[in-house]
Amino acid sequence: MAVKRIRTEVYFDGEHLFRDGPFLVTIRGDSIASIAPATPGSAPADVAVPFLMPGLVEAHAHLFLDGALLDRAERSAYLAAAPARMLATARTNVEKCLRAGVTVVRDAGDRYGINHAIRGELRQRRPVAIEVRSSGTGLRRASRYGAFAARAIDPDGIVAAVADICRTSEHVKVMLTGIVDFETGDVKGAPQFDVEELALIVQQARALDRPTLVHCSGVAGLEVAVAAGVDSIEHGFFMTRDILHKMAEKDIAWAPTFSPVYAQWARPELMGLPGGASDNLARILDAHREHVAMAHRLGVALLAGSDAGSQGVDHGSGLIDELLHMLAAGVPLAAVLTSATARPRRRWAMPPARIAAGQGTDLILLDRCPFDDPEALREVRGVIKGSACLNFTDHGTSGMADSSPGTVLHDNKPAVNSLPDGRS
Ligand SMILES: [Zn+2]
């Protein structure tokens, strides 16, 4: 039996909070037929929850990497693992995402093709509650940062390389700078592409309707990314007010990815960082919080992406951590949630997933209201997307007042059983 009616006390539609419930959300087929105040005369609900919102969008993850794998030597060795092992990791990661309420993952690049492979597997399944948007293999310069996620190209190979990526990828990833050096507290090396080269990548991708996401930290790289007019800046450490103004003006999005740097700061013993690095990390994170709050005030389009797969950043829970980092930086919760729901879908020309009559179902059910306690985002009871309906609670313990236990899960098995390799 499918869920036809959900009673909720509060819901967030992707941009606005509706508190004056209870509401009755009626689903017909794979769309929301109506939302109306729940009254004593309303039809009985199949399930009652405190809170509903659209499925979450993870804007930056690497599905082939296991963020829970902490040992540095093991992480290096993993990059030589067999494709079957990497694909198994991606399956586990997709499952972790679903359980965290993530229904869309943008994979930010891998050179092994696992992002395309897992996307293909998920597309084979009906119904499926999560979709992967793949960047395939990103672009970088030879001998520069990003070999795990990108192919090396020369400037004269840009047009052909972008066309090749766009044949199979929803996004074009570019490695523009190196990573943050925590020992020195800055970014190593000059940008990998100049303004003209990067603008050519952006223009070629845009001609094929593909947004560009650009790995970039440090002022030199940020200046290039902004001048080239990329679609989104990923990481963006060492941001400045001046660059944020330009980003707002040019409508360049920002996925600040607090999580990987926070993980380094929180577990220095795992990272083998020398003394002094932790002060640098604290300083970098403080400045990042300040600039993310400033970005919100200036109207820069923030996107929530955790860089899951990075050391210490697990899939699914990493995105929730990221949302809480944005909140702690001073971005109001509604804006944080928009950065992980309505905004990425709009910017990527996807169906909106708005909780409103006439919209396709893509929603998550929470056991508590995150506007009372943001930690409630960690307690996803279930996901309803299209004709997929997943219940993450144990039968008989869900407290679904208006529902006999298990009816949220109609013709599908729980998420753990519904994924491609049939693990349970
Ligand atoms: Zn990344």
Short mmCIF file of C-alpha atoms and ligand atoms in Angstrom, two decimals:
data_model
loop_
_atom_site.label_atom_id
_atom_site.label_comp_id
_atom_site.label_asym_id
_atom_site.label_seq_id
_atom_site.Cartn_x
_atom_site.Cartn_y
_atom_site.Cartn_z
CA MET A 1 0.00 0.00 0.00
CA ALA A 2 1.42 3.35 -0.95
CA VAL A 3 1.42 6.37 1.29
CA LYS A 4 -1.44 8.53 0.12
CA ARG A 5 -1.74 11.00 2.96
CA ILE A 6 0.90 12.40 5.30
CA ARG A 7 -0.02 14.50 8.29
CA THR A 8 2.73 16.88 9.35
CA GLU A 9 2.89 19.51 12.06
CA VAL A 10 5.43 21.67 10.22
CA TYR A 11 6.97 21.66 6.75
CA PHE A 12 9.68 23.46 4.82
CA ASP A 13 8.94 23.73 1.11
CA GLY A 14 12.54 24.36 0.00
CA GLU A 15 12.41 28.09 0.72
CA HIS A 16 9.78 28.82 3.33
CA LEU A 17 8.74 27.34 6.65
CA PHE A 18 5.09 26.54 7.30
CA ARG A 19 4.51 26.24 11.02
CA ASP A 20 0.77 26.69 11.51
CA GLY A 21 -0.12 23.03 11.05
CA PRO A 22 -1.15 20.32 11.23
CA PHE A 23 -1.29 19.84 7.47
CA LEU A 24 -2.50 16.98 5.37
CA VAL A 25 -0.33 16.33 2.32
CA THR A 26 -2.14 14.16 -0.20
CA ILE A 27 -0.08 12.22 -2.73
CA ARG A 28 -1.51 10.87 -5.94
CA GLY A 29 0.73 8.65 -8.03
CA ASP A 30 4.16 10.25 -7.80
CA SER A 31 2.95 13.83 -7.26
CA ILE A 32 1.61 15.96 -4.46
CA ALA A 33 -2.11 16.42 -5.16
CA SER A 34 -2.85 18.88 -2.36
CA ILE A 35 -1.78 20.37 0.94
CA ALA A 36 -4.54 21.46 3.29
CA PRO A 37 -5.00 22.09 7.00
CA ALA A 38 -5.66 18.78 8.76
CA THR A 39 -9.03 19.05 10.48
CA PRO A 40 -11.06 16.58 12.54
CA GLY A 41 -13.03 15.91 9.36
CA SER A 42 -9.96 15.23 7.19
CA ALA A 43 -9.38 11.82 5.70
CA PRO A 44 -7.15 9.71 7.96
CA ALA A 45 -3.41 9.94 7.32
CA ASP A 46 -1.26 6.93 6.49
CA VAL A 47 1.58 8.42 8.46
CA ALA A 48 2.00 11.34 10.87
CA VAL A 49 5.30 13.16 11.32
CA PRO A 50 6.51 16.32 13.03
CA PHE A 51 8.36 17.62 9.95
CA LEU A 52 8.55 17.31 6.17
CA MET A 53 10.97 18.85 3.70
CA PRO A 54 12.33 18.19 0.19
CA GLY A 55 15.03 15.53 -0.21
CA LEU A 56 18.52 16.91 0.39
CA VAL A 57 21.00 17.68 -2.37
CA GLU A 58 24.67 16.92 -1.71
CA ALA A 59 26.44 19.34 -4.05
CA HIS A 60 29.97 18.01 -3.69
CA ALA A 61 30.91 14.40 -3.02
CA HIS A 62 33.26 11.76 -4.38
CA LEU A 63 31.27 8.56 -4.34
CA PHE A 64 34.20 6.27 -5.08
CA LEU A 65 36.04 7.38 -1.93
CA ASP A 66 35.35 6.15 1.58
CA GLY A 67 35.47 9.14 3.93
CA ALA A 68 35.37 6.83 6.92
CA LEU A 69 38.70 5.32 5.86
CA LEU A 70 41.07 7.41 7.95
CA ASP A 71 44.49 5.82 7.70
CA ARG A 72 46.58 7.77 5.22
CA ALA A 73 48.53 4.78 3.94
CA GLU A 74 45.33 2.82 3.41
CA ARG A 75 43.80 5.76 1.58
CA SER A 76 46.76 5.94 -0.82
CA ALA A 77 46.69 2.18 -1.38
CA TYR A 78 42.94 2.38 -2.09
CA LEU A 79 43.60 4.51 -5.17
CA ALA A 80 45.08 1.38 -6.75
CA ALA A 81 42.14 -0.83 -5.73
CA ALA A 82 40.19 -2.91 -8.24
CA PRO A 83 37.20 -1.16 -9.86
CA ALA A 84 34.87 -3.72 -8.24
CA ARG A 85 35.99 -2.63 -4.79
CA MET A 86 35.53 1.04 -5.65
CA LEU A 87 32.06 0.35 -7.03
CA ALA A 88 31.18 -1.51 -3.82
CA THR A 89 32.34 1.56 -1.86
CA ALA A 90 30.13 3.77 -4.03
CA ARG A 91 27.11 1.52 -3.38
CA THR A 92 27.66 1.77 0.35
CA ASN A 93 28.07 5.53 0.06
CA VAL A 94 24.82 5.90 -1.89
CA GLU A 95 23.04 3.94 0.81
CA LYS A 96 24.52 6.19 3.51
CA CYS A 97 23.36 9.24 1.55
CA LEU A 98 19.80 7.91 1.28
CA ARG A 99 19.64 7.19 4.99
CA ALA A 100 20.67 10.79 5.65
CA GLY A 101 17.79 11.99 3.46
CA VAL A 102 19.93 12.82 0.41
CA THR A 103 18.02 12.23 -2.83
CA VAL A 104 20.44 13.96 -5.22
CA VAL A 105 24.23 13.69 -5.18
CA ARG A 106 26.50 15.69 -7.43
CA ASP A 107 29.69 13.73 -7.79
CA ALA A 108 32.60 16.15 -8.12
CA GLY A 109 34.89 13.90 -10.11
CA ASP A 110 36.83 10.68 -10.18
CA ARG A 111 39.25 9.41 -12.77
CA TYR A 112 38.14 5.79 -12.42
CA GLY A 113 34.63 6.28 -13.81
CA ILE A 114 32.92 4.98 -10.68
CA ASN A 115 30.62 8.02 -10.57
CA HIS A 116 29.25 7.15 -14.03
CA ALA A 117 29.03 3.45 -13.11
CA ILE A 118 27.00 3.99 -9.94
CA ARG A 119 24.78 6.49 -11.75
CA GLY A 120 24.16 3.85 -14.43
CA GLU A 121 23.32 1.20 -11.84
CA LEU A 122 20.84 3.45 -10.08
CA ARG A 123 19.15 4.37 -13.35
CA GLN A 124 18.55 0.68 -14.03
CA ARG A 125 16.46 0.35 -10.91
CA ARG A 126 12.78 1.20 -10.51
CA PRO A 127 11.82 2.79 -8.29
CA VAL A 128 14.92 4.61 -7.19
CA ALA A 129 14.97 7.25 -4.48
CA ILE A 130 18.36 8.81 -5.22
CA GLU A 131 19.93 10.22 -8.34
CA VAL A 132 23.57 10.84 -9.08
CA ARG A 133 24.67 13.77 -11.19
CA SER A 134 28.12 12.92 -12.39
CA SER A 135 31.04 15.13 -13.34
CA GLY A 136 32.83 12.13 -14.77
CA THR A 137 36.50 12.99 -14.92
CA GLY A 138 37.46 16.60 -14.25
CA LEU A 139 40.08 18.73 -15.97
CA ARG A 140 43.50 19.70 -14.69
CA ARG A 141 46.97 20.54 -15.95
CA ALA A 142 49.69 17.89 -16.13
CA SER A 143 51.72 17.47 -12.93
CA ARG A 144 49.28 19.56 -10.95
CA TYR A 145 46.79 18.80 -8.19
CA GLY A 146 43.77 16.61 -8.77
CA ALA A 147 44.96 13.35 -10.37
CA PHE A 148 42.43 11.32 -8.33
CA ALA A 149 39.53 13.19 -9.93
CA ALA A 150 40.72 14.77 -13.16
CA ARG A 151 42.53 14.17 -16.45
CA ALA A 152 45.50 16.29 -17.49
CA ILE A 153 44.98 18.48 -20.55
CA ASP A 154 46.88 21.16 -22.45
CA PRO A 155 45.19 24.46 -23.22
CA ASP A 156 44.88 23.51 -26.90
CA GLY A 157 42.93 20.41 -25.90
CA ILE A 158 40.21 22.30 -24.01
CA VAL A 159 37.48 22.27 -26.64
CA ALA A 160 37.79 18.55 -27.36
CA ALA A 161 38.08 17.61 -23.68
CA VAL A 162 34.99 19.60 -22.66
CA ALA A 163 32.97 18.13 -25.54
CA ASP A 164 34.08 14.66 -24.49
CA ILE A 165 33.09 15.22 -20.83
CA CYS A 166 29.73 16.71 -21.81
CA ARG A 167 28.84 13.60 -23.81
CA THR A 168 28.40 11.66 -20.57
CA SER A 169 28.46 14.11 -17.65
CA GLU A 170 25.93 16.48 -16.14
CA HIS A 171 28.62 18.84 -14.84
CA VAL A 172 32.13 19.88 -15.83
CA LYS A 173 34.65 19.86 -13.01
CA VAL A 174 37.82 21.92 -13.21
CA MET A 175 40.78 21.79 -10.85
CA LEU A 176 41.85 25.41 -10.88
CA THR A 177 44.19 25.55 -7.89
CA GLY A 178 46.02 23.25 -5.54
CA ILE A 179 44.78 22.42 -2.08
CA VAL A 180 45.24 24.39 1.09
CA ASP A 181 48.63 23.73 2.65
CA PHE A 182 47.91 23.47 6.35
CA GLU A 183 51.56 23.78 7.30
CA THR A 184 52.03 27.13 5.65
CA GLY A 185 48.38 28.16 5.81
CA ASP A 186 48.11 29.06 2.13
CA VAL A 187 47.53 27.58 -1.32
CA LYS A 188 50.45 26.11 -3.24
CA GLY A 189 51.28 27.19 -6.78
CA ALA A 190 49.71 29.46 -9.38
CA PRO A 191 46.26 28.69 -10.86
CA GLN A 192 46.34 25.78 -13.33
CA PHE A 193 44.44 27.73 -16.01
CA ASP A 194 44.43 31.44 -16.81
CA VAL A 195 41.28 33.53 -17.29
CA GLU A 196 41.16 32.99 -21.04
CA GLU A 197 41.57 29.21 -20.75
CA LEU A 198 39.03 28.86 -17.96
CA ALA A 199 36.56 31.14 -19.76
CA LEU A 200 36.85 28.87 -22.79
CA ILE A 201 36.03 25.83 -20.65
CA VAL A 202 33.02 27.64 -19.14
CA GLN A 203 31.80 28.82 -22.53
CA GLN A 204 32.15 25.39 -24.16
CA ALA A 205 30.37 23.70 -21.27
CA ARG A 206 27.59 26.30 -21.25
CA ALA A 207 27.05 25.87 -24.98
CA LEU A 208 26.24 22.24 -24.12
CA ASP A 209 24.06 23.22 -21.12
CA ARG A 210 26.54 21.97 -18.55
CA PRO A 211 27.38 23.97 -15.43
CA THR A 212 31.03 24.19 -14.37
CA LEU A 213 32.19 23.57 -10.82
CA VAL A 214 35.65 24.73 -10.05
CA HIS A 215 37.97 23.55 -7.30
CA CYS A 216 39.51 26.80 -6.14
CA SER A 217 41.08 28.29 -3.04
CA GLY A 218 43.29 31.34 -2.58
CA VAL A 219 42.90 34.84 -3.93
CA ALA A 220 44.85 34.27 -7.17
CA GLY A 221 42.60 31.39 -8.19
CA LEU A 222 39.42 33.05 -6.98
CA GLU A 223 40.18 36.10 -9.14
CA VAL A 224 40.58 33.85 -12.18
CA ALA A 225 37.38 31.89 -11.42
CA VAL A 226 35.33 35.06 -10.99
CA ALA A 227 36.75 36.71 -14.11
CA ALA A 228 36.02 33.56 -16.16
CA GLY A 229 32.43 33.50 -14.86
CA VAL A 230 32.31 29.89 -13.64
CA ASP A 231 29.00 28.51 -12.36
CA SER A 232 30.24 27.51 -8.93
CA ILE A 233 33.34 27.85 -6.81
CA GLU A 234 34.09 24.80 -4.67
CA HIS A 235 35.93 25.22 -1.34
CA GLY A 236 36.88 28.90 -1.79
CA PHE A 237 39.19 29.12 1.19
CA PHE A 238 40.88 32.53 1.65
CA MET A 239 37.76 34.22 0.32
CA THR A 240 37.53 38.04 0.41
CA ARG A 241 34.69 40.53 0.58
CA ASP A 242 35.67 41.93 -2.79
CA ILE A 243 35.42 38.51 -4.45
CA LEU A 244 32.08 37.85 -2.76
CA HIS A 245 30.74 41.10 -4.19
CA LYS A 246 31.78 39.96 -7.67
CA MET A 247 30.26 36.53 -7.12
CA ALA A 248 26.95 38.08 -6.09
CA GLU A 249 27.05 40.38 -9.11
CA LYS A 250 27.81 37.53 -11.54
CA ASP A 251 25.58 35.00 -9.77
CA ILE A 252 28.46 32.59 -9.15
CA ALA A 253 27.52 29.98 -6.55
CA TRP A 254 29.75 28.90 -3.67
CA ALA A 255 30.03 25.46 -2.07
CA PRO A 256 32.28 26.27 0.90
CA THR A 257 32.92 22.62 1.99
CA PHE A 258 33.80 23.25 5.63
CA SER A 259 33.80 19.54 6.42
CA PRO A 260 37.18 18.30 5.12
CA VAL A 261 39.09 21.13 6.78
CA TYR A 262 37.07 20.79 9.96
CA ALA A 263 37.87 17.06 9.99
CA GLN A 264 41.58 17.84 9.80
CA TRP A 265 41.26 20.35 12.63
CA ALA A 266 39.18 18.00 14.80
CA ARG A 267 41.41 14.92 14.37
CA PRO A 268 44.97 16.22 13.90
CA GLU A 269 46.48 12.95 15.17
CA LEU A 270 45.08 11.07 12.17
CA MET A 271 46.41 13.50 9.67
CA GLY A 272 50.00 13.56 10.79
CA LEU A 273 49.99 17.34 10.79
CA PRO A 274 52.93 19.12 12.36
CA GLY A 275 52.67 21.56 15.26
CA GLY A 276 51.43 24.93 14.09
CA ALA A 277 49.09 23.40 11.54
CA SER A 278 46.27 23.33 14.01
CA ASP A 279 46.53 27.09 14.62
CA ASN A 280 46.49 27.60 10.85
CA LEU A 281 43.43 25.39 10.55
CA ALA A 282 41.60 27.26 13.30
CA ARG A 283 42.42 30.56 11.64
CA ILE A 284 41.35 29.30 8.20
CA LEU A 285 38.06 27.96 9.58
CA ASP A 286 37.32 31.20 11.46
CA ALA A 287 37.88 33.27 8.33
CA HIS A 288 35.76 30.83 6.32
CA ARG A 289 32.85 31.14 8.76
CA GLU A 290 33.07 34.90 8.57
CA HIS A 291 33.03 34.86 4.75
CA VAL A 292 30.20 32.34 4.48
CA ALA A 293 28.03 34.54 6.72
CA MET A 294 29.06 37.54 4.59
CA ALA A 295 28.20 35.63 1.42
CA HIS A 296 24.70 35.02 2.73
CA ARG A 297 24.24 38.71 3.57
CA LEU A 298 25.54 39.77 0.13
CA GLY A 299 23.20 37.37 -1.68
CA VAL A 300 25.83 34.94 -2.95
CA ALA A 301 24.17 31.63 -3.88
CA LEU A 302 25.45 29.16 -1.30
CA LEU A 303 25.35 25.44 -2.10
CA ALA A 304 25.76 22.75 0.54
CA GLY A 305 28.47 20.28 -0.36
CA SER A 306 30.55 18.32 2.12
CA ASP A 307 33.33 16.92 -0.11
CA ALA A 308 32.32 13.53 1.30
CA GLY A 309 34.89 10.88 0.59
CA SER A 310 37.64 13.17 1.87
CA GLN A 311 39.54 11.89 4.87
CA GLY A 312 37.18 12.01 7.86
CA VAL A 313 34.10 13.11 5.88
CA ASP A 314 31.64 10.25 5.54
CA HIS A 315 28.84 10.25 2.98
CA GLY A 316 25.41 11.29 4.20
CA SER A 317 26.33 12.36 7.71
CA GLY A 318 28.99 14.62 6.18
CA LEU A 319 26.33 16.70 4.46
CA ILE A 320 24.41 17.12 7.73
CA ASP A 321 27.67 18.21 9.39
CA GLU A 322 28.15 20.67 6.55
CA LEU A 323 24.68 22.14 7.08
CA LEU A 324 25.45 22.58 10.77
CA HIS A 325 28.78 24.25 9.93
CA MET A 326 26.94 26.75 7.73
CA LEU A 327 24.44 27.35 10.51
CA ALA A 328 27.24 27.83 13.05
CA ALA A 329 28.84 30.35 10.67
CA GLY A 330 25.71 32.47 10.99
CA VAL A 331 23.58 31.49 8.00
CA PRO A 332 19.93 31.18 9.15
CA LEU A 333 18.58 27.62 9.09
CA ALA A 334 15.99 28.26 6.36
CA ALA A 335 18.75 29.61 4.09
CA VAL A 336 20.98 26.66 4.96
CA LEU A 337 18.20 24.25 3.99
CA THR A 338 17.52 26.15 0.76
CA SER A 339 21.20 25.69 -0.12
CA ALA A 340 20.61 21.91 0.09
CA THR A 341 17.17 21.72 -1.53
CA ALA A 342 15.58 24.31 -3.81
CA ARG A 343 18.68 26.23 -4.92
CA PRO A 344 20.86 23.47 -6.36
CA ARG A 345 17.87 21.94 -8.16
CA ARG A 346 16.97 25.30 -9.68
CA ARG A 347 20.53 26.07 -10.72
CA TRP A 348 20.91 22.65 -12.30
CA ALA A 349 17.54 22.88 -14.10
CA MET A 350 16.10 19.94 -12.17
CA PRO A 351 12.48 19.51 -11.07
CA PRO A 352 12.09 21.73 -7.99
CA ALA A 353 11.02 19.11 -5.39
CA ARG A 354 8.99 21.86 -3.75
CA ILE A 355 6.44 20.67 -1.23
CA ALA A 356 3.43 22.10 -3.02
CA ALA A 357 0.41 20.87 -4.94
CA GLY A 358 1.31 19.71 -8.44
CA GLN A 359 4.96 18.98 -7.66
CA GLY A 360 6.57 15.56 -8.04
CA THR A 361 7.20 13.85 -4.71
CA ASP A 362 10.79 14.15 -3.48
CA LEU A 363 10.53 14.56 0.24
CA ILE A 364 11.91 13.39 3.54
CA LEU A 365 10.14 12.74 6.83
CA LEU A 366 11.85 13.79 10.05
CA ASP A 367 11.16 12.61 13.58
CA ARG A 368 11.63 16.08 15.03
CA CYS A 369 11.55 19.64 13.75
CA PRO A 370 15.04 20.97 12.91
CA PHE A 371 13.84 24.51 13.60
CA ASP A 372 13.48 23.43 17.25
CA ASP A 373 16.78 21.54 17.22
CA PRO A 374 18.98 21.39 14.09
CA GLU A 375 20.35 18.02 15.23
CA ALA A 376 16.94 16.69 14.20
CA LEU A 377 18.34 16.69 10.63
CA ARG A 378 20.20 13.52 11.64
CA GLU A 379 16.95 11.65 12.28
CA VAL A 380 15.39 10.90 8.92
CA ARG A 381 12.45 8.55 9.26
CA GLY A 382 11.88 7.96 5.58
CA VAL A 383 12.13 9.16 2.01
CA ILE A 384 9.37 9.37 -0.58
CA LYS A 385 10.60 10.10 -4.08
CA GLY A 386 8.56 9.39 -7.18
CA SER A 387 7.18 5.92 -6.64
CA ALA A 388 9.95 4.98 -4.17
CA CYS A 389 8.95 4.99 -0.53
CA LEU A 390 11.58 4.08 2.06
CA ASN A 391 11.13 3.65 5.78
CA PHE A 392 14.25 3.80 7.93
CA THR A 393 12.57 3.03 11.24
CA ASP A 394 12.23 -0.40 12.76
CA HIS A 395 8.79 -1.84 12.48
CA GLY A 396 6.71 -1.24 15.57
CA THR A 397 8.99 1.41 17.03
CA SER A 398 8.31 4.28 14.70
CA GLY A 399 5.55 5.94 16.67
CA MET A 400 3.62 6.54 13.47
CA ALA A 401 0.47 7.43 15.28
CA ASP A 402 -1.91 7.32 12.35
CA SER A 403 -0.31 4.46 10.56
CA SER A 404 0.08 0.79 11.17
CA PRO A 405 3.82 0.15 11.35
CA GLY A 406 5.43 -0.57 8.04
CA THR A 407 2.85 0.98 5.78
CA VAL A 408 5.27 3.72 4.80
CA LEU A 409 7.14 0.91 3.16
CA HIS A 410 4.70 -0.48 0.73
CA ASP A 411 5.91 -2.54 -2.17
CA ASN A 412 9.56 -1.74 -1.61
CA LYS A 413 12.00 -3.13 0.85
CA PRO A 414 14.02 -0.82 3.06
CA ALA A 415 16.78 1.18 1.43
CA VAL A 416 19.41 -1.26 2.57
CA ASN A 417 17.79 -3.95 0.48
CA SER A 418 16.82 -1.86 -2.48
CA LEU A 419 20.27 -0.90 -3.63
CA PRO A 420 21.99 -2.45 -6.59
CA ASP A 421 24.10 -5.13 -4.97
CA GLY A 422 21.31 -6.41 -2.77
CA ARG A 423 23.27 -6.16 0.47
CA SER A 424 21.23 -5.93 3.63
ZN ZN B 1 36.15 17.42 -3.94
#
